[in-house]
Tab-separated table of C-alpha atoms and ligand atoms in Angstrom:
chain	number	residue	atom	x	y	z
A	1	MET	CA	19.902	20.482	8.253
A	2	ILE	CA	20.562	18.539	5.099
A	3	SER	CA	23.581	18.721	2.797
A	4	SER	CA	23.876	21.044	-0.179
A	5	PRO	CA	23.801	18.150	-2.707
A	6	SER	CA	20.473	17.053	-1.158
A	7	LEU	CA	19.073	20.572	-1.583
A	8	SER	CA	20.443	20.721	-5.100
A	9	ALA	CA	18.815	17.380	-6.042
A	10	ALA	CA	15.463	18.714	-4.823
A	11	GLN	CA	15.922	21.961	-6.761
A	12	HIS	CA	16.739	20.089	-9.959
A	13	LEU	CA	13.529	18.031	-9.889
A	14	ASP	CA	12.094	18.466	-13.384
A	15	THR	CA	8.385	18.841	-12.670
A	16	ASP	CA	7.412	19.068	-16.362
A	17	TRP	CA	9.129	15.753	-16.972
A	18	LEU	CA	7.301	14.172	-14.019
A	19	ASP	CA	3.976	15.475	-15.412
A	20	SER	CA	4.777	14.028	-18.825
A	21	LEU	CA	5.686	10.624	-17.317
A	22	LEU	CA	2.378	10.548	-15.398
A	23	SER	CA	0.407	11.385	-18.493
A	24	LYS	CA	2.283	8.827	-20.616
A	25	LEU	CA	1.853	5.988	-18.075
A	26	SER	CA	-1.873	6.733	-17.805
A	27	GLN	CA	-2.224	5.794	-21.504
A	28	PHE	CA	-1.284	2.146	-20.845
A	29	GLY	CA	-4.699	0.626	-20.083
A	30	ALA	CA	-6.588	3.931	-20.264
A	31	LEU	CA	-10.364	3.711	-19.753
A	32	ASP	CA	-12.934	6.035	-21.356
A	33	ASN	CA	-13.855	7.466	-17.937
A	34	GLY	CA	-10.333	8.778	-17.325
A	35	GLY	CA	-9.316	5.850	-15.127
A	36	VAL	CA	-7.039	2.963	-15.950
A	37	ASP	CA	-7.120	-0.846	-15.936
A	38	ARG	CA	-3.563	-2.197	-15.885
A	39	GLN	CA	-3.453	-5.630	-14.319
A	40	ALA	CA	-0.224	-7.083	-12.935
A	41	LEU	CA	1.950	-8.678	-15.656
A	42	SER	CA	-0.803	-8.263	-18.288
A	43	ALA	CA	0.220	-7.419	-21.873
A	44	THR	CA	-0.640	-3.789	-21.083
A	45	GLU	CA	1.527	-3.740	-17.986
A	46	LEU	CA	4.413	-5.383	-19.864
A	47	ASP	CA	4.174	-2.612	-22.502
A	48	ALA	CA	4.355	-0.024	-19.715
A	49	ARG	CA	7.350	-1.833	-18.220
A	50	ALA	CA	9.122	-1.850	-21.607
A	51	TRP	CA	8.664	1.910	-21.871
A	52	LEU	CA	9.892	2.500	-18.293
A	53	ILE	CA	12.941	0.266	-18.843
A	54	ASP	CA	13.838	2.436	-21.868
A	55	GLU	CA	13.429	5.602	-19.789
A	56	ALA	CA	15.639	4.179	-17.028
A	57	ARG	CA	18.272	3.136	-19.598
A	58	SER	CA	18.378	6.643	-21.034
A	59	LEU	CA	19.016	7.920	-17.503
A	60	GLY	CA	22.059	5.628	-17.360
A	61	CYS	CA	20.592	3.099	-14.915
A	62	GLU	CA	21.529	-0.529	-14.455
A	63	ILE	CA	18.356	-2.627	-14.794
A	64	TYR	CA	17.703	-5.718	-12.665
A	65	THR	CA	14.846	-8.106	-12.079
A	66	ASP	CA	14.257	-11.029	-9.684
A	67	SER	CA	12.199	-14.216	-9.255
A	68	ALA	CA	8.932	-12.254	-8.822
A	69	ALA	CA	9.530	-9.984	-11.855
A	70	ASN	CA	10.150	-6.978	-9.649
A	71	LEU	CA	12.156	-4.377	-11.581
A	72	PHE	CA	15.030	-2.320	-10.170
A	73	PHE	CA	16.482	0.761	-11.884
A	74	ARG	CA	19.790	1.503	-10.201
A	75	ARG	CA	21.844	4.687	-10.512
A	76	PRO	CA	25.372	3.766	-9.414
A	77	GLY	CA	26.948	5.512	-6.439
A	78	ARG	CA	30.544	6.323	-5.608
A	79	GLN	CA	30.787	2.951	-3.880
A	80	ASP	CA	29.223	-0.409	-4.694
A	81	LEU	CA	27.229	-0.476	-1.436
A	82	PRO	CA	23.641	-1.639	-0.804
A	83	PRO	CA	21.419	1.005	-2.452
A	84	VAL	CA	18.909	3.429	-1.020
A	85	THR	CA	15.696	2.390	-2.748
A	86	THR	CA	12.387	4.073	-3.515
A	87	GLY	CA	9.477	2.991	-5.711
A	88	SER	CA	6.006	1.487	-5.605
A	89	HIS	CA	3.813	-0.342	-8.135
A	90	ILE	CA	2.304	0.275	-11.588
A	91	ASP	CA	-0.492	-2.319	-11.527
A	92	THR	CA	-3.962	-0.929	-10.812
A	93	GLN	CA	-7.424	-1.941	-9.718
A	94	PRO	CA	-9.758	-2.828	-12.659
A	95	GLY	CA	-11.215	0.686	-12.430
A	96	GLY	CA	-8.215	2.375	-10.892
A	97	GLY	CA	-6.876	5.892	-10.902
A	98	ASN	CA	-3.670	7.325	-12.316
A	99	PHE	CA	-1.739	7.993	-9.110
A	100	ASP	CA	-1.956	4.998	-6.752
A	101	GLY	CA	1.498	3.393	-6.995
A	102	CYS	CA	2.351	5.017	-10.346
A	103	TYR	CA	3.212	8.301	-8.681
A	104	GLY	CA	5.811	6.679	-6.401
A	105	VAL	CA	7.545	4.931	-9.313
A	106	LEU	CA	7.563	7.957	-11.636
A	107	ALA	CA	8.612	10.392	-8.910
A	108	GLY	CA	11.484	7.976	-8.212
A	109	LEU	CA	12.579	8.178	-11.857
A	110	ALA	CA	12.304	11.976	-11.697
A	111	CYS	CA	14.638	11.883	-8.663
A	112	LEU	CA	17.233	9.933	-10.668
A	113	LYS	CA	16.987	12.511	-13.453
A	114	ALA	CA	17.374	15.314	-10.885
A	115	LEU	CA	20.587	13.686	-9.617
A	116	ASN	CA	21.849	13.523	-13.216
A	117	ASP	CA	20.856	17.123	-13.957
A	118	ALA	CA	22.497	18.358	-10.751
A	119	GLY	CA	25.672	16.410	-11.555
A	120	ILE	CA	25.609	14.619	-8.189
A	121	THR	CA	27.393	11.364	-7.428
A	122	THR	CA	25.853	9.838	-4.308
A	123	GLU	CA	27.814	7.649	-1.922
A	124	ARG	CA	25.445	4.675	-2.252
A	125	PRO	CA	23.561	3.754	-5.402
A	126	VAL	CA	20.002	5.131	-5.576
A	127	GLU	CA	17.436	2.686	-6.922
A	128	VAL	CA	13.802	2.733	-8.084
A	129	ALA	CA	11.812	-0.478	-7.589
A	130	ILE	CA	8.620	-1.492	-9.394
A	131	TRP	CA	6.984	-4.106	-7.157
A	132	THR	CA	4.925	-6.755	-8.961
A	133	ASN	CA	1.207	-7.226	-8.260
A	134	GLU	CA	0.663	-4.858	-5.350
A	135	GLU	CA	-3.078	-4.532	-5.913
A	136	GLY	CA	-3.821	-8.247	-5.845
A	137	SER	CA	-6.737	-7.783	-8.245
A	138	ARG	CA	-5.373	-10.232	-10.855
A	139	PHE	CA	-3.518	-12.578	-8.475
A	140	ALA	CA	-4.521	-12.658	-4.779
A	141	PRO	CA	-3.120	-11.694	-2.331
A	142	GLY	CA	-1.665	-8.280	-3.062
A	143	ALA	CA	1.908	-7.091	-2.487
A	144	MET	CA	3.253	-10.403	-3.862
A	145	GLY	CA	6.403	-8.900	-5.383
A	146	SER	CA	7.574	-7.151	-2.222
A	147	SER	CA	6.642	-10.226	-0.198
A	148	VAL	CA	8.829	-12.492	-2.379
A	149	PHE	CA	11.695	-9.978	-2.373
A	150	THR	CA	11.763	-9.809	1.428
A	151	GLU	CA	10.906	-13.505	2.018
A	152	PRO	CA	11.829	-15.546	-1.077
A	153	ASP	CA	10.198	-18.690	0.358
A	154	THR	CA	6.755	-17.144	-0.157
A	155	LEU	CA	7.104	-17.506	-3.959
A	156	ALA	CA	6.332	-21.251	-4.011
A	157	ALA	CA	2.844	-20.679	-2.600
A	158	PHE	CA	2.088	-17.936	-5.167
A	159	LEU	CA	3.105	-19.788	-8.344
A	160	ASN	CA	-0.190	-21.667	-8.738
A	161	VAL	CA	-2.424	-18.704	-7.953
A	162	THR	CA	-4.678	-18.346	-10.998
A	163	GLY	CA	-6.246	-15.145	-12.271
A	164	GLU	CA	-9.803	-14.953	-13.626
A	165	ASP	CA	-8.283	-15.226	-17.125
A	166	GLY	CA	-7.028	-18.751	-16.258
A	167	VAL	CA	-3.354	-17.715	-16.281
A	168	THR	CA	-1.262	-18.755	-13.285
A	169	PHE	CA	1.234	-16.441	-11.623
A	170	ALA	CA	3.988	-18.847	-12.777
A	171	GLN	CA	2.839	-18.493	-16.421
A	172	ALA	CA	2.670	-14.707	-16.094
A	173	LEU	CA	6.241	-14.684	-14.736
A	174	GLU	CA	7.337	-16.799	-17.719
A	175	LEU	CA	5.721	-14.335	-20.158
A	176	HIS	CA	7.589	-11.523	-18.405
A	177	HIS	CA	10.839	-13.435	-18.839
A	178	GLN	CA	10.102	-14.032	-22.543
A	179	ARG	CA	9.380	-10.339	-23.038
A	180	PHE	CA	12.555	-9.212	-21.229
A	181	PRO	CA	15.000	-12.138	-21.656
A	182	GLY	CA	18.156	-10.042	-21.322
A	183	LEU	CA	17.492	-8.553	-17.885
A	184	ALA	CA	20.089	-9.392	-15.227
A	185	GLN	CA	19.008	-10.774	-11.858
A	186	ARG	CA	19.493	-8.364	-8.956
A	187	PRO	CA	22.847	-9.518	-7.531
A	188	ASN	CA	21.498	-9.869	-3.969
A	189	ARG	CA	18.651	-8.611	-1.763
A	190	ASP	CA	20.740	-5.970	0.038
A	191	MET	CA	19.059	-2.629	0.622
A	192	ALA	CA	20.299	0.144	2.902
A	193	GLY	CA	16.890	1.762	3.221
A	194	PHE	CA	13.511	2.046	1.478
A	195	VAL	CA	11.238	5.089	1.139
A	196	GLU	CA	7.878	4.767	-0.654
A	197	LEU	CA	6.174	7.952	-1.838
A	198	HIS	CA	2.417	7.429	-2.253
A	199	ILE	CA	-0.879	9.279	-2.393
A	200	GLU	CA	-2.591	9.231	0.996
A	201	GLN	CA	-5.797	7.519	-0.259
A	202	GLY	CA	-7.549	9.197	2.672
A	203	PRO	CA	-8.858	12.714	3.394
A	204	LEU	CA	-6.630	13.887	6.255
A	205	LEU	CA	-3.912	15.875	4.459
A	206	GLU	CA	-6.429	17.750	2.318
A	207	HIS	CA	-8.451	18.468	5.448
A	208	LEU	CA	-5.327	19.806	7.191
A	209	GLU	CA	-4.374	21.770	4.027
A	210	LEU	CA	-0.875	20.283	4.138
A	211	PRO	CA	1.071	19.034	1.091
A	212	LEU	CA	3.100	16.266	2.751
A	213	ALA	CA	3.125	13.699	5.542
A	214	VAL	CA	5.897	11.584	6.987
A	215	VAL	CA	4.264	8.236	7.765
A	216	SER	CA	4.878	6.760	11.209
A	217	GLY	CA	3.645	3.257	10.408
A	218	ILE	CA	0.780	1.083	9.225
A	219	GLN	CA	-1.996	0.188	11.628
A	220	GLY	CA	-2.683	-3.413	12.643
A	221	VAL	CA	-5.911	-5.145	11.566
A	222	ARG	CA	-8.188	-7.804	13.020
A	223	TRP	CA	-11.163	-9.359	11.236
A	224	TYR	CA	-13.637	-11.587	13.056
A	225	GLN	CA	-16.870	-13.331	12.219
A	226	VAL	CA	-19.330	-13.500	15.125
A	227	GLN	CA	-22.242	-15.946	14.850
A	228	CYS	CA	-25.274	-15.970	17.129
A	229	GLN	CA	-27.702	-18.900	17.388
A	230	GLY	CA	-31.419	-18.739	18.166
A	231	GLU	CA	-34.563	-20.643	17.241
A	232	SER	CA	-36.983	-19.764	14.461
A	233	ALA	CA	-40.554	-19.306	15.536
A	234	HIS	CA	-43.689	-17.508	14.432
A	235	ALA	CA	-43.373	-13.753	14.906
A	236	GLY	CA	-47.061	-13.427	15.813
A	237	THR	CA	-47.625	-16.302	18.211
A	238	THR	CA	-44.379	-16.416	20.255
A	239	PRO	CA	-44.394	-14.125	23.332
A	240	MET	CA	-41.343	-11.914	23.730
A	241	ALA	CA	-40.239	-13.633	26.932
A	242	LEU	CA	-40.228	-17.088	25.326
A	243	ARG	CA	-38.132	-16.267	22.256
A	244	GLN	CA	-34.608	-17.181	21.328
A	245	ASP	CA	-34.082	-14.400	18.806
A	246	ALA	CA	-30.629	-14.680	17.187
A	247	MET	CA	-30.784	-11.154	15.788
A	248	GLN	CA	-31.616	-9.637	19.149
A	249	LEU	CA	-28.672	-11.501	20.648
A	250	ALA	CA	-26.386	-10.312	17.820
A	251	ARG	CA	-27.484	-6.701	18.346
A	252	ASN	CA	-26.748	-6.967	22.062
A	253	VAL	CA	-23.341	-8.541	21.425
A	254	ALA	CA	-22.467	-5.834	18.866
A	255	SER	CA	-23.544	-3.061	21.268
A	256	ALA	CA	-21.451	-4.598	24.033
A	257	ILE	CA	-18.396	-4.768	21.724
A	258	GLU	CA	-18.939	-1.149	20.720
A	259	ALA	CA	-19.345	0.019	24.323
A	260	SER	CA	-16.253	-1.790	25.566
A	261	THR	CA	-14.049	-0.937	22.531
A	262	LEU	CA	-14.808	2.613	21.432
A	263	ASN	CA	-12.756	5.252	23.147
A	264	PRO	CA	-13.710	8.802	22.151
A	265	GLY	CA	-10.223	10.033	23.065
A	266	ASP	CA	-8.538	7.621	20.648
A	267	ASP	CA	-8.361	9.046	17.097
A	268	ALA	CA	-6.442	6.049	15.784
A	269	LEU	CA	-9.124	3.449	16.536
A	270	ARG	CA	-11.329	2.065	13.711
A	271	LEU	CA	-14.245	-0.326	14.313
A	272	THR	CA	-16.575	-1.475	11.511
A	273	PHE	CA	-19.462	-3.955	11.504
A	274	GLY	CA	-19.467	-4.357	7.735
A	275	ARG	CA	-21.404	-7.518	6.849
A	276	TRP	CA	-24.603	-8.851	8.441
A	277	GLN	CA	-26.349	-12.091	7.546
A	278	VAL	CA	-29.675	-13.158	9.030
A	279	THR	CA	-31.384	-16.556	8.645
A	280	PRO	CA	-34.054	-17.036	7.465
A	281	ASN	CA	-34.239	-13.266	6.811
A	282	ALA	CA	-38.025	-13.175	6.674
A	283	VAL	CA	-40.452	-10.482	7.868
A	284	ASN	CA	-42.563	-12.687	10.101
A	285	THR	CA	-40.084	-15.275	11.400
A	286	ILE	CA	-37.866	-14.926	14.467
A	287	PRO	CA	-34.249	-15.255	13.227
A	288	SER	CA	-32.575	-18.588	13.991
A	289	ARG	CA	-29.116	-17.370	13.110
A	290	ALA	CA	-27.431	-13.967	12.813
A	291	SER	CA	-23.810	-13.354	12.016
A	292	PHE	CA	-21.743	-10.219	11.565
A	293	THR	CA	-18.152	-9.273	10.813
A	294	LEU	CA	-15.824	-7.036	12.775
A	295	ASP	CA	-13.019	-5.008	11.240
A	296	PHE	CA	-10.887	-3.505	13.987
A	297	ARG	CA	-7.754	-1.425	13.356
A	298	HIS	CA	-5.223	0.174	15.656
A	299	PRO	CA	-1.495	1.005	15.622
A	300	ASP	CA	-0.867	-0.245	19.189
A	301	PRO	CA	-0.224	-4.003	19.568
A	302	ALA	CA	-1.418	-3.832	23.197
A	303	VAL	CA	-4.814	-2.417	22.144
A	304	LEU	CA	-5.114	-5.090	19.438
A	305	ALA	CA	-4.291	-7.837	21.968
A	306	GLN	CA	-6.862	-6.429	24.396
A	307	PHE	CA	-9.450	-6.513	21.596
A	308	ASP	CA	-8.538	-10.142	20.763
A	309	ALA	CA	-9.031	-11.137	24.413
A	310	ARG	CA	-12.358	-9.319	24.593
A	311	ILE	CA	-13.679	-11.033	21.454
A	312	ALA	CA	-12.467	-14.476	22.604
A	313	GLY	CA	-14.373	-13.868	25.847
A	314	LEU	CA	-17.682	-13.495	23.948
A	315	ALA	CA	-17.835	-17.157	22.914
A	316	GLY	CA	-20.504	-19.110	24.747
A	317	ASP	CA	-23.520	-21.389	24.318
A	318	ARG	CA	-25.175	-19.317	21.635
A	319	VAL	CA	-22.256	-17.200	20.402
A	320	SER	CA	-19.264	-18.404	18.383
A	321	VAL	CA	-16.323	-16.341	17.199
A	322	ALA	CA	-13.957	-17.059	14.293
A	323	PRO	CA	-10.852	-14.995	13.424
A	324	LEU	CA	-10.619	-14.163	9.677
A	325	LEU	CA	-7.511	-11.986	9.458
A	326	SER	CA	-4.797	-10.750	11.785
A	327	CYS	CA	-2.040	-8.322	10.759
A	328	GLU	CA	0.314	-6.763	13.260
A	329	PRO	CA	1.014	-3.029	13.058
A	330	VAL	CA	4.171	-1.842	11.337
A	331	VAL	CA	6.343	0.902	12.822
A	332	PHE	CA	8.513	2.738	10.306
A	333	ALA	CA	12.173	3.483	11.020
A	334	PRO	CA	12.747	6.583	13.185
A	335	GLN	CA	16.175	7.189	11.598
A	336	ILE	CA	14.557	7.418	8.146
A	337	ASN	CA	11.744	9.641	9.425
A	338	GLN	CA	14.272	11.970	10.991
A	339	VAL	CA	15.818	12.502	7.536
A	340	LEU	CA	12.392	12.882	5.884
A	341	ASN	CA	11.371	15.536	8.435
A	342	ALA	CA	14.708	17.360	8.175
A	343	THR	CA	14.404	17.387	4.375
A	344	ALA	CA	10.862	18.782	4.459
A	345	GLN	CA	11.993	21.472	6.879
A	346	ALA	CA	15.046	22.407	4.807
A	347	LEU	CA	12.827	22.714	1.722
A	348	ASP	CA	10.184	24.782	3.578
A	349	ILE	CA	7.536	22.134	3.014
A	350	PRO	CA	4.838	22.165	5.726
A	351	CYS	CA	4.496	18.607	6.874
A	352	THR	CA	2.778	16.442	9.487
A	353	GLY	CA	2.998	12.883	10.797
A	354	LEU	CA	0.360	10.351	9.704
A	355	LEU	CA	-0.415	6.689	10.176
A	356	SER	CA	-1.239	4.681	7.055
A	357	GLY	CA	-4.737	3.219	6.957
A	358	ALA	CA	-3.981	1.088	3.883
A	359	PHE	CA	-1.410	-1.615	3.210
A	360	HIS	CA	1.576	-0.864	0.972
A	361	ASP	CA	4.696	-2.663	-0.276
A	362	ALA	CA	6.576	-0.735	2.424
A	363	MET	CA	4.831	-3.011	4.942
A	364	HIS	CA	6.953	-5.962	3.757
A	365	LEU	CA	10.114	-3.877	3.284
A	366	ALA	CA	9.895	-2.700	6.908
A	367	GLY	CA	10.959	-6.178	8.017
A	368	HIS	CA	13.905	-6.115	5.602
A	369	CYS	CA	15.657	-2.744	6.004
A	370	PRO	CA	15.004	0.687	7.573
A	371	THR	CA	11.802	1.774	5.794
A	372	SER	CA	9.293	4.592	5.725
A	373	MET	CA	6.793	6.402	3.523
A	374	LEU	CA	5.798	9.889	2.407
A	375	PHE	CA	2.179	10.786	1.597
A	376	VAL	CA	0.800	13.576	-0.591
A	377	PRO	CA	-2.893	14.580	-0.399
A	378	SER	CA	-5.683	12.708	-2.175
A	379	HIS	CA	-8.547	14.953	-3.279
A	380	ARG	CA	-11.542	14.034	-1.064
A	381	GLY	CA	-9.616	10.932	-0.018
A	382	ILE	CA	-10.825	9.116	-3.153
A	383	SER	CA	-8.733	6.199	-4.414
A	384	HIS	CA	-9.198	2.891	-6.287
A	385	ASN	CA	-11.444	5.017	-8.468
A	386	PRO	CA	-10.994	6.833	-11.819
A	387	ALA	CA	-11.699	10.071	-9.921
A	388	GLU	CA	-8.486	9.695	-7.901
A	389	TYR	CA	-6.747	13.085	-8.056
A	390	THR	CA	-3.837	14.964	-6.531
A	391	GLU	CA	-2.985	18.536	-7.504
A	392	PRO	CA	0.165	18.771	-9.651
A	393	ARG	CA	1.669	21.208	-7.141
A	394	ALA	CA	1.427	18.623	-4.356
A	395	LEU	CA	2.848	15.937	-6.677
A	396	HIS	CA	5.836	18.197	-7.390
A	397	THR	CA	6.344	18.993	-3.694
A	398	GLY	CA	6.346	15.302	-2.762
A	399	ALA	CA	8.823	14.457	-5.524
A	400	ARG	CA	11.164	17.280	-4.441
A	401	ALA	CA	11.086	16.037	-0.858
A	402	LEU	CA	11.842	12.525	-2.095
A	403	ALA	CA	14.798	13.722	-4.205
A	404	GLY	CA	16.296	15.565	-1.244
A	405	ALA	CA	15.716	12.689	1.163
A	406	LEU	CA	17.120	9.958	-1.113
A	407	THR	CA	20.272	12.007	-1.679
A	408	GLU	CA	20.644	12.658	2.027
A	409	LEU	CA	20.034	9.018	2.935
A	410	SER	CA	22.462	7.732	0.303
A	411	ASP	CA	25.247	9.735	1.951
A	412	THR	CA	24.323	9.256	5.611
A	413	ILE	CA	22.920	5.771	6.330
B	1	ZN	ZN1	-0.659	1.665	-3.954
């Protein structure tokens, strides 16, 4: 069960207003094909921020920023306690869609309006965050803003990162400051809880015909490069038994990895051999070198560790292995998920549990405060693409669930 103010907040969610916010934000950086190009801290994104700051002010919010130009729109609570925060990002891929990130921010604003319209004063403040540079397409890596918020020491390493336009992250932050000189710094980094509402960016919810998922965590990732050595020789004159064929070795190694790793009973496992390079890559020459990459993902640290050990064990005379990326899985907070599930149930929203296949700002927040995510369906799982689409009805359902859950959390955690 959830409280009657939480139900009332959900019922007061103004879906027309949410639709109008989505359509207005999509005009900042609109492309002819219906998509959007709104790079982090670009002039276009700053225009969008200016508009959103005005919207938040008209809702009566306090506005804060921080050293990474994250924005925080805070609706005061009965007490000056650490807030319950939601939000996401408004930067996009160069050919992005209109929902990735944007939906979470705008649904958050719609929740604040619902609280106003329902005349509710929450115990804790409720806050909407806009995290800077989640996509990482202008400044790499992604999720810089949430990274700096949760670990301020990471900022120093980001300041000199330079975009293709020659502008450094430090210069972009300065331009943000010049555009919004009056914004107060967020008084501290306290946060009682964080819930990010996002499109799934995968096909599962649509396949299950469900409008909502409570996300259990983000899977861990390993990337490796495997290189196999051989000796080039003439394809016509060298007998099969006397060859040192690097490609044949690579194929055998890949098959062995597949055979020892794949587990048909394990739905959560992902294994991809995405990039192959063969030298000299000629029709009539036995390959002297063949290398391939491995992308392995799983939510269980024990399975990831087992995979690491297996790959390390492959190294030998003719095979070398280099790790490229290692990210541990993230488990979202059970106490938040309990509230998310209870809210969905109270609102009669059919709902399932899902694991996130993609990274999100919530990944960094999970190390900072109790954190979780809600997903709504993505049509055909398409994202990072102008064709990204979620039915308005599902967008409204997700926003209602968020309004109920934020209200409930602000009074109970
Ligand atoms: Zn996103």
